[in-house]
Amino acid sequence: MLAMNHYNFSGPPGALDPLSNLSQWDTEMVEMESLAHLGNLTLDKPISGGPIAAALSMTLGVISNIVALFILANAYSHQRRRSKATFLLFASSLVLTDVFGHIIPGVLVLRLYHSGGVFPEAAAASSNGSTDPMCQFLGGSMVFFGLCPLFLGCAMAAERCLGVTQPLLHSSLVTTTRTKLSLSGIWLVALCVALLPCFQLGSYTYQHPNSWCFIKVLANDTQEADVAFVTLFSGLGLTSLGVALVCNTISGLTLVLARLRRRPSGYSSSHSHRSVAKSHDIEMVVQLVGIMVTSCICWSPLLIFGLMSVMRSYRGSIDKADMATYETLNLMGVRLASWNQILDPWVYILLRRAVLRKIYLITKRQADLKGSVLRRWEGNSFQSKSSENNPVNRI
Protein backbone atom coordinates (compact mmCIF):
# COMPACT_ATOMS: atom_id res chain seq x y z
CA MET A 1 0.00 0.00 0.00
CA LEU A 2 2.87 2.36 0.74
CA ALA A 3 4.23 1.80 -2.76
CA MET A 4 0.85 2.52 -4.25
CA ASN A 5 0.70 5.88 -2.52
CA HIS A 6 3.81 6.96 -4.44
CA TYR A 7 1.96 6.23 -7.68
CA ASN A 8 -1.30 8.00 -6.75
CA PHE A 9 -1.84 10.45 -9.65
CA SER A 10 -4.06 13.51 -9.17
CA GLY A 11 -4.08 14.81 -12.75
CA PRO A 12 -7.03 14.84 -15.14
CA PRO A 13 -8.48 11.56 -16.40
CA GLY A 14 -6.98 12.03 -19.87
CA ALA A 15 -3.49 11.93 -18.41
CA LEU A 16 -3.82 8.17 -17.85
CA ASP A 17 -5.10 7.36 -21.28
CA PRO A 18 -3.77 3.74 -21.47
CA LEU A 19 -5.49 2.93 -18.16
CA SER A 20 -8.59 5.07 -18.54
CA ASN A 21 -10.83 2.13 -19.53
CA LEU A 22 -9.69 -0.10 -16.66
CA SER A 23 -11.37 -0.42 -13.33
CA GLN A 24 -9.71 0.81 -10.17
CA TRP A 25 -8.83 -2.78 -9.18
CA ASP A 26 -7.16 -3.44 -12.56
CA THR A 27 -5.25 -0.18 -12.26
CA GLU A 28 -3.89 -1.15 -8.86
CA MET A 29 -2.89 -4.61 -10.11
CA VAL A 30 -0.98 -3.14 -13.08
CA GLU A 31 0.82 -0.73 -10.79
CA MET A 32 1.75 -3.52 -8.36
CA GLU A 33 3.08 -5.68 -11.20
CA SER A 34 5.12 -2.74 -12.52
CA LEU A 35 6.60 -2.13 -9.09
CA ALA A 36 7.40 -5.81 -8.69
CA HIS A 37 9.14 -5.80 -12.07
CA LEU A 38 11.14 -2.74 -11.08
CA GLY A 39 12.02 -4.39 -7.77
CA ASN A 40 13.32 -7.46 -9.54
CA LEU A 41 15.47 -5.32 -11.81
CA THR A 42 16.86 -3.55 -8.78
CA LEU A 43 17.62 -6.85 -7.10
CA ASP A 44 19.36 -8.30 -10.12
CA LYS A 45 21.43 -5.23 -10.98
CA PRO A 46 24.28 -5.82 -8.51
CA ILE A 47 24.34 -9.50 -9.49
CA SER A 48 24.44 -9.03 -13.26
CA GLY A 49 28.18 -8.23 -13.38
CA GLY A 50 29.16 -10.88 -10.86
CA PRO A 51 29.16 -14.17 -12.80
CA ILE A 52 31.93 -13.08 -15.18
CA ALA A 53 34.25 -11.99 -12.34
CA ALA A 54 33.46 -15.13 -10.33
CA ALA A 55 34.06 -17.43 -13.31
CA LEU A 56 37.34 -15.71 -14.21
CA SER A 57 38.54 -15.84 -10.61
CA MET A 58 37.70 -19.54 -10.30
CA THR A 59 39.34 -20.39 -13.66
CA LEU A 60 42.50 -18.43 -12.87
CA GLY A 61 42.77 -20.02 -9.44
CA VAL A 62 42.27 -23.58 -10.71
CA ILE A 63 44.80 -23.18 -13.56
CA SER A 64 47.41 -21.57 -11.27
CA ASN A 65 47.11 -24.28 -8.64
CA ILE A 66 47.19 -27.10 -11.19
CA VAL A 67 50.42 -25.70 -12.70
CA ALA A 68 51.97 -25.44 -9.24
CA LEU A 69 50.78 -28.96 -8.39
CA PHE A 70 52.57 -30.42 -11.44
CA ILE A 71 55.78 -28.58 -10.51
CA LEU A 72 55.55 -29.80 -6.92
CA ALA A 73 54.84 -33.39 -7.94
CA ASN A 74 57.86 -33.37 -10.27
CA ALA A 75 60.11 -31.89 -7.59
CA TYR A 76 58.84 -34.36 -4.97
CA SER A 77 59.56 -37.37 -7.20
CA HIS A 78 63.20 -36.23 -7.75
CA GLN A 79 63.86 -35.09 -4.20
CA ARG A 80 66.23 -37.11 -2.00
CA ARG A 81 66.54 -34.84 1.04
CA ARG A 82 63.92 -35.76 3.62
CA SER A 83 63.48 -32.24 4.97
CA LYS A 84 62.85 -30.90 1.46
CA ALA A 85 60.48 -33.81 0.74
CA THR A 86 58.48 -32.96 3.88
CA PHE A 87 58.21 -29.34 2.80
CA LEU A 88 57.08 -30.37 -0.70
CA LEU A 89 54.45 -32.68 0.80
CA PHE A 90 53.05 -29.81 2.87
CA ALA A 91 53.15 -27.46 -0.13
CA SER A 92 51.40 -30.01 -2.37
CA SER A 93 48.65 -30.43 0.22
CA LEU A 94 48.26 -26.65 0.40
CA VAL A 95 47.94 -26.33 -3.38
CA LEU A 96 45.54 -29.29 -3.61
CA THR A 97 43.36 -27.75 -0.90
CA ASP A 98 43.35 -24.45 -2.79
CA VAL A 99 42.21 -26.24 -5.98
CA PHE A 100 39.13 -27.68 -4.29
CA GLY A 101 38.67 -24.39 -2.42
CA HIS A 102 38.17 -22.71 -5.79
CA ILE A 103 36.02 -25.37 -7.43
CA ILE A 104 33.47 -26.22 -4.73
CA PRO A 105 32.51 -22.72 -3.45
CA GLY A 106 32.96 -21.26 -6.95
CA VAL A 107 30.43 -23.64 -8.50
CA LEU A 108 27.89 -22.89 -5.76
CA VAL A 109 28.34 -19.12 -6.13
CA LEU A 110 27.95 -19.38 -9.91
CA ARG A 111 24.78 -21.37 -9.39
CA LEU A 112 23.41 -18.60 -7.17
CA TYR A 113 24.32 -16.02 -9.80
CA HIS A 114 22.70 -18.12 -12.54
CA SER A 115 19.46 -18.38 -10.57
CA GLY A 116 19.36 -14.59 -10.09
CA GLY A 117 20.47 -14.58 -6.48
CA VAL A 118 18.38 -15.13 -3.38
CA PHE A 119 15.33 -13.01 -2.69
CA PRO A 120 15.42 -10.96 0.52
CA GLU A 121 12.63 -13.09 2.03
CA ALA A 122 14.71 -16.24 1.68
CA ALA A 123 17.79 -14.51 3.02
CA ALA A 124 15.82 -13.19 6.00
CA ALA A 125 14.41 -16.66 6.66
CA SER A 126 17.93 -18.10 6.61
CA SER A 127 19.09 -15.38 9.00
CA ASN A 128 16.23 -16.20 11.40
CA GLY A 129 17.38 -19.79 11.72
CA SER A 130 15.57 -21.72 9.00
CA THR A 131 17.75 -24.37 7.39
CA ASP A 132 18.88 -23.83 3.82
CA PRO A 133 21.05 -26.82 2.81
CA MET A 134 22.81 -24.95 0.03
CA CYS A 135 23.66 -22.00 2.27
CA GLN A 136 24.86 -24.31 5.03
CA PHE A 137 27.12 -26.23 2.64
CA LEU A 138 28.49 -23.07 1.01
CA GLY A 139 29.20 -21.42 4.35
CA GLY A 140 30.81 -24.55 5.74
CA SER A 141 33.01 -25.00 2.68
CA MET A 142 34.18 -21.38 2.87
CA VAL A 143 35.13 -21.81 6.53
CA PHE A 144 36.88 -25.13 5.85
CA PHE A 145 38.83 -23.96 2.80
CA GLY A 146 39.61 -20.70 4.58
CA LEU A 147 41.12 -22.28 7.70
CA CYS A 148 43.07 -25.03 5.92
CA PRO A 149 45.59 -22.73 4.13
CA LEU A 150 46.17 -20.80 7.37
CA PHE A 151 46.74 -24.01 9.35
CA LEU A 152 49.00 -25.46 6.65
CA GLY A 153 51.07 -22.29 6.42
CA CYS A 154 51.50 -22.34 10.21
CA ALA A 155 52.51 -26.02 10.19
CA MET A 156 55.01 -25.47 7.37
CA ALA A 157 56.58 -22.54 9.21
CA ALA A 158 56.87 -24.54 12.45
CA GLU A 159 58.41 -27.51 10.61
CA ARG A 160 61.02 -25.32 8.92
CA CYS A 161 61.80 -23.50 12.18
CA LEU A 162 62.52 -26.85 13.83
CA GLY A 163 64.58 -28.00 10.85
CA VAL A 164 66.72 -24.84 10.80
CA THR A 165 67.25 -24.38 14.55
CA GLN A 166 67.32 -28.05 15.66
CA PRO A 167 68.28 -30.20 12.66
CA LEU A 168 69.08 -33.33 14.70
CA LEU A 169 65.78 -33.20 16.58
CA HIS A 170 63.98 -32.55 13.30
CA SER A 171 65.53 -35.59 11.64
CA SER A 172 64.43 -37.82 14.52
CA LEU A 173 60.90 -36.45 14.91
CA VAL A 174 59.71 -35.52 11.42
CA THR A 175 58.96 -38.51 9.19
CA THR A 176 56.74 -39.01 6.16
CA THR A 177 54.19 -40.96 8.21
CA ARG A 178 53.97 -38.29 10.90
CA THR A 179 53.70 -35.60 8.23
CA LYS A 180 50.71 -37.36 6.67
CA LEU A 181 49.13 -37.77 10.11
CA SER A 182 49.64 -34.04 10.74
CA LEU A 183 47.96 -33.20 7.44
CA SER A 184 45.00 -35.42 8.30
CA GLY A 185 44.75 -33.74 11.71
CA ILE A 186 44.77 -30.26 10.15
CA TRP A 187 41.97 -31.14 7.74
CA LEU A 188 40.00 -32.80 10.54
CA VAL A 189 40.25 -29.77 12.84
CA ALA A 190 39.15 -27.42 10.04
CA LEU A 191 36.23 -29.74 9.23
CA CYS A 192 35.13 -29.87 12.88
CA VAL A 193 35.11 -26.06 13.05
CA ALA A 194 33.11 -25.83 9.83
CA LEU A 195 30.52 -28.32 11.18
CA LEU A 196 29.92 -26.49 14.47
CA PRO A 197 26.68 -24.81 13.21
CA CYS A 198 25.22 -28.32 12.83
CA PHE A 199 25.44 -28.52 16.63
CA GLN A 200 23.77 -25.12 17.15
CA LEU A 201 27.07 -23.31 17.77
CA GLY A 202 26.87 -20.43 15.34
CA SER A 203 25.08 -20.30 12.01
CA TYR A 204 25.55 -19.56 8.32
CA THR A 205 23.45 -16.94 6.55
CA TYR A 206 23.26 -15.25 3.15
CA GLN A 207 25.52 -12.22 2.98
CA HIS A 208 25.21 -8.97 1.04
CA PRO A 209 24.26 -8.94 -1.84
CA ASN A 210 22.61 -12.34 -1.14
CA SER A 211 24.94 -14.18 -3.52
CA TRP A 212 27.14 -16.02 -0.98
CA CYS A 213 26.93 -17.55 2.49
CA PHE A 214 29.18 -17.15 5.47
CA ILE A 215 29.12 -16.94 9.26
CA LYS A 216 26.37 -14.71 10.64
CA VAL A 217 28.14 -11.55 11.75
CA LEU A 218 25.51 -8.85 11.06
CA ALA A 219 21.97 -9.46 12.31
CA ASN A 220 19.46 -8.00 14.70
CA ASP A 221 19.19 -11.31 16.57
CA THR A 222 22.91 -12.06 17.07
CA GLN A 223 23.26 -14.65 19.83
CA GLU A 224 26.13 -15.57 22.12
CA ALA A 225 26.72 -18.71 20.06
CA ASP A 226 27.27 -16.56 16.95
CA VAL A 227 29.80 -14.42 18.82
CA ALA A 228 31.61 -17.54 20.06
CA PHE A 229 31.73 -19.05 16.55
CA VAL A 230 33.11 -15.89 14.92
CA THR A 231 35.59 -15.44 17.77
CA LEU A 232 36.77 -19.02 17.33
CA PHE A 233 37.14 -18.66 13.56
CA SER A 234 38.94 -15.32 13.69
CA GLY A 235 41.03 -16.37 16.68
CA LEU A 236 42.27 -19.54 14.99
CA GLY A 237 43.09 -17.64 11.80
CA LEU A 238 44.93 -14.78 13.51
CA THR A 239 46.78 -17.20 15.82
CA SER A 240 47.97 -19.22 12.82
CA LEU A 241 49.25 -16.07 11.14
CA GLY A 242 50.99 -14.98 14.34
CA VAL A 243 52.69 -18.35 14.91
CA ALA A 244 53.82 -18.43 11.27
CA LEU A 245 55.26 -14.91 11.64
CA VAL A 246 57.26 -15.87 14.75
CA CYS A 247 58.56 -19.15 13.28
CA ASN A 248 59.58 -17.57 9.97
CA THR A 249 61.32 -14.72 11.78
CA ILE A 250 63.32 -17.18 13.90
CA SER A 251 64.22 -19.26 10.84
CA GLY A 252 65.31 -16.22 8.85
CA LEU A 253 67.44 -14.79 11.66
CA THR A 254 69.07 -18.19 12.25
CA LEU A 255 70.05 -18.50 8.58
CA VAL A 256 71.38 -14.93 8.46
CA LEU A 257 73.50 -15.44 11.60
CA ALA A 258 74.83 -18.74 10.25
CA ARG A 259 75.77 -16.96 7.03
CA LEU A 260 77.60 -14.19 8.90
CA ARG A 261 79.48 -16.59 11.15
CA ARG A 262 80.73 -18.72 8.30
CA ARG A 263 84.42 -18.16 7.54
CA PRO A 264 86.00 -18.73 4.12
CA SER A 265 87.75 -22.09 4.06
CA GLY A 266 89.23 -24.55 1.61
CA TYR A 267 86.97 -26.53 -0.71
CA SER A 268 85.78 -29.90 0.59
CA SER A 269 82.92 -32.27 -0.13
CA SER A 270 81.41 -31.73 3.32
CA HIS A 271 81.56 -27.97 2.85
CA SER A 272 79.82 -28.32 -0.52
CA HIS A 273 77.13 -30.52 1.02
CA ARG A 274 76.48 -27.98 3.80
CA SER A 275 76.26 -25.16 1.25
CA VAL A 276 73.65 -27.04 -0.78
CA ALA A 277 71.66 -27.81 2.38
CA LYS A 278 71.75 -24.14 3.43
CA SER A 279 70.66 -23.01 -0.02
CA HIS A 280 67.66 -25.36 0.18
CA ASP A 281 66.79 -24.00 3.64
CA ILE A 282 67.01 -20.42 2.38
CA GLU A 283 64.78 -21.27 -0.58
CA MET A 284 62.12 -22.85 1.65
CA VAL A 285 62.18 -20.01 4.17
CA VAL A 286 61.87 -17.41 1.40
CA GLN A 287 58.85 -19.27 0.01
CA LEU A 288 57.30 -19.50 3.48
CA VAL A 289 57.78 -15.77 4.05
CA GLY A 290 56.06 -15.10 0.73
CA ILE A 291 53.14 -17.37 1.66
CA MET A 292 52.89 -15.76 5.10
CA VAL A 293 52.90 -12.19 3.73
CA THR A 294 50.25 -13.13 1.16
CA SER A 295 48.05 -14.75 3.81
CA CYS A 296 48.39 -11.77 6.15
CA ILE A 297 47.41 -9.29 3.45
CA CYS A 298 44.53 -11.38 2.11
CA TRP A 299 43.02 -12.79 5.32
CA SER A 300 43.61 -10.21 8.05
CA PRO A 301 40.89 -7.76 6.85
CA LEU A 302 38.14 -10.42 6.81
CA LEU A 303 39.17 -11.87 10.19
CA ILE A 304 39.30 -8.45 11.83
CA PHE A 305 36.17 -7.02 10.14
CA GLY A 306 34.18 -10.15 11.03
CA LEU A 307 35.17 -9.92 14.68
CA MET A 308 34.38 -6.21 14.85
CA SER A 309 31.03 -6.70 13.10
CA VAL A 310 29.75 -9.47 15.35
CA MET A 311 30.80 -7.62 18.51
CA ARG A 312 28.98 -4.44 17.53
CA SER A 313 26.00 -6.39 16.23
CA TYR A 314 25.71 -8.29 19.51
CA ARG A 315 25.83 -5.05 21.52
CA GLY A 316 23.22 -3.52 19.20
CA SER A 317 25.36 -0.48 18.41
CA ILE A 318 25.06 -0.63 14.61
CA ASP A 319 22.62 1.71 12.87
CA LYS A 320 21.56 1.48 9.24
CA ALA A 321 24.44 3.58 7.93
CA ASP A 322 27.00 1.51 9.84
CA MET A 323 25.29 -1.69 8.71
CA ALA A 324 25.84 -0.79 5.05
CA THR A 325 29.48 0.08 5.77
CA TYR A 326 30.15 -3.19 7.57
CA GLU A 327 28.41 -5.17 4.82
CA THR A 328 30.66 -3.55 2.23
CA LEU A 329 33.77 -4.18 4.34
CA ASN A 330 32.91 -7.86 4.80
CA LEU A 331 32.24 -8.26 1.08
CA MET A 332 35.60 -6.64 0.24
CA GLY A 333 37.24 -8.84 2.86
CA VAL A 334 35.95 -12.11 1.42
CA ARG A 335 36.91 -11.04 -2.11
CA LEU A 336 40.41 -10.23 -0.91
CA ALA A 337 40.63 -13.56 0.95
CA SER A 338 39.70 -15.44 -2.22
CA TRP A 339 42.86 -14.03 -3.86
CA ASN A 340 44.98 -15.88 -1.31
CA GLN A 341 44.20 -19.16 -3.07
CA ILE A 342 45.21 -17.60 -6.40
CA LEU A 343 48.48 -16.08 -5.18
CA ASP A 344 49.73 -19.03 -3.09
CA PRO A 345 50.80 -21.17 -6.08
CA TRP A 346 52.49 -18.22 -7.79
CA VAL A 347 54.46 -17.52 -4.62
CA TYR A 348 55.92 -21.02 -4.85
CA ILE A 349 56.39 -20.89 -8.64
CA LEU A 350 58.18 -17.53 -8.69
CA LEU A 351 60.25 -17.96 -5.51
CA ARG A 352 61.92 -21.20 -6.50
CA ARG A 353 65.71 -21.27 -6.47
CA ALA A 354 65.97 -21.80 -10.24
CA VAL A 355 63.74 -18.80 -10.97
CA LEU A 356 65.53 -16.59 -8.45
CA ARG A 357 68.90 -17.60 -9.91
CA LYS A 358 67.76 -16.63 -13.41
CA ILE A 359 66.45 -13.30 -12.15
CA TYR A 360 69.76 -12.69 -10.35
CA LEU A 361 71.81 -13.53 -13.43
CA ILE A 362 69.69 -11.29 -15.66
CA THR A 363 69.95 -8.42 -13.17
CA LYS A 364 73.68 -8.92 -12.77
CA ARG A 365 74.18 -9.04 -16.53
CA GLN A 366 72.27 -5.79 -16.96
CA ALA A 367 74.26 -4.17 -14.16
CA ASP A 368 77.59 -5.33 -15.67
CA LEU A 369 76.51 -4.04 -19.07
CA LYS A 370 75.65 -0.62 -17.64
CA GLY A 371 78.95 -0.59 -15.72
CA SER A 372 81.03 -1.40 -18.81
CA VAL A 373 79.29 1.31 -20.83
CA LEU A 374 79.88 3.80 -18.02
CA ARG A 375 83.57 2.86 -17.72
CA ARG A 376 84.01 3.12 -21.51
CA TRP A 377 82.37 6.54 -21.55
CA GLU A 378 84.53 7.75 -18.68
CA GLY A 379 87.68 6.42 -20.44
CA ASN A 380 86.84 8.22 -23.66
CA SER A 381 86.04 11.38 -21.79
CA PHE A 382 89.36 11.24 -19.92
CA GLN A 383 91.31 10.66 -23.14
CA SER A 384 89.63 13.61 -24.86
CA LYS A 385 90.39 15.91 -21.92
CA SER A 386 94.05 14.85 -21.78
CA SER A 387 94.44 15.41 -25.52
CA GLU A 388 92.99 18.90 -25.18
CA ASN A 389 95.44 19.76 -22.40
CA ASN A 390 98.49 18.49 -24.39
CA PRO A 391 100.47 21.51 -25.84
CA VAL A 392 101.56 19.56 -28.88
CA ASN A 393 97.94 18.82 -29.76
CA ARG A 394 97.11 22.50 -29.32
CA ILE A 395 99.83 23.51 -31.80
PDB file of C-alpha atoms in Angstrom, residues 81 84 87 160 164 251-252 254-259 262 274-290 351-353 356:
ATOM      1  CA  ARG A  81      66.536 -34.842   1.044  1.00  0.00           C
ATOM      2  CA  LYS A  84      62.849 -30.896   1.462  1.00  0.00           C
ATOM      3  CA  PHE A  87      58.208 -29.335   2.804  1.00  0.00           C
ATOM      4  CA  ARG A 160      61.024 -25.317   8.916  1.00  0.00           C
ATOM      5  CA  VAL A 164      66.715 -24.838  10.800  1.00  0.00           C
ATOM      6  CA  SER A 251      64.220 -19.262  10.837  1.00  0.00           C
ATOM      7  CA  GLY A 252      65.312 -16.224   8.850  1.00  0.00           C
ATOM      8  CA  THR A 254      69.070 -18.185  12.249  1.00  0.00           C
ATOM      9  CA  LEU A 255      70.052 -18.503   8.581  1.00  0.00           C
ATOM     10  CA  VAL A 256      71.376 -14.926   8.463  1.00  0.00           C
ATOM     11  CA  LEU A 257      73.502 -15.442  11.605  1.00  0.00           C
ATOM     12  CA  ALA A 258      74.829 -18.735  10.248  1.00  0.00           C
ATOM     13  CA  ARG A 259      75.770 -16.959   7.033  1.00  0.00           C
ATOM     14  CA  ARG A 262      80.727 -18.718   8.301  1.00  0.00           C
ATOM     15  CA  ARG A 274      76.475 -27.981   3.799  1.00  0.00           C
ATOM     16  CA  SER A 275      76.258 -25.161   1.250  1.00  0.00           C
ATOM     17  CA  VAL A 276      73.655 -27.044  -0.775  1.00  0.00           C
ATOM     18  CA  ALA A 277      71.660 -27.807   2.380  1.00  0.00           C
ATOM     19  CA  LYS A 278      71.746 -24.137   3.435  1.00  0.00           C
ATOM     20  CA  SER A 279      70.656 -23.014  -0.022  1.00  0.00           C
ATOM     21  CA  HIS A 280      67.655 -25.365   0.183  1.00  0.00           C
ATOM     22  CA  ASP A 281      66.794 -24.004   3.638  1.00  0.00           C
ATOM     23  CA  ILE A 282      67.013 -20.423   2.378  1.00  0.00           C
ATOM     24  CA  GLU A 283      64.775 -21.271  -0.583  1.00  0.00           C
ATOM     25  CA  MET A 284      62.118 -22.853   1.646  1.00  0.00           C
ATOM     26  CA  VAL A 285      62.176 -20.005   4.172  1.00  0.00           C
ATOM     27  CA  VAL A 286      61.866 -17.411   1.396  1.00  0.00           C
ATOM     28  CA  GLN A 287      58.846 -19.265   0.012  1.00  0.00           C
ATOM     29  CA  LEU A 288      57.300 -19.504   3.483  1.00  0.00           C
ATOM     30  CA  VAL A 289      57.784 -15.775   4.047  1.00  0.00           C
ATOM     31  CA  GLY A 290      56.055 -15.100   0.726  1.00  0.00           C
ATOM     32  CA  LEU A 351      60.248 -17.957  -5.511  1.00  0.00           C
ATOM     33  CA  ARG A 352      61.923 -21.200  -6.504  1.00  0.00           C
ATOM     34  CA  ARG A 353      65.711 -21.268  -6.468  1.00  0.00           C
ATOM     35  CA  LEU A 356      65.529 -16.591  -8.448  1.00  0.00           C
TER      36      LEU A 356
END
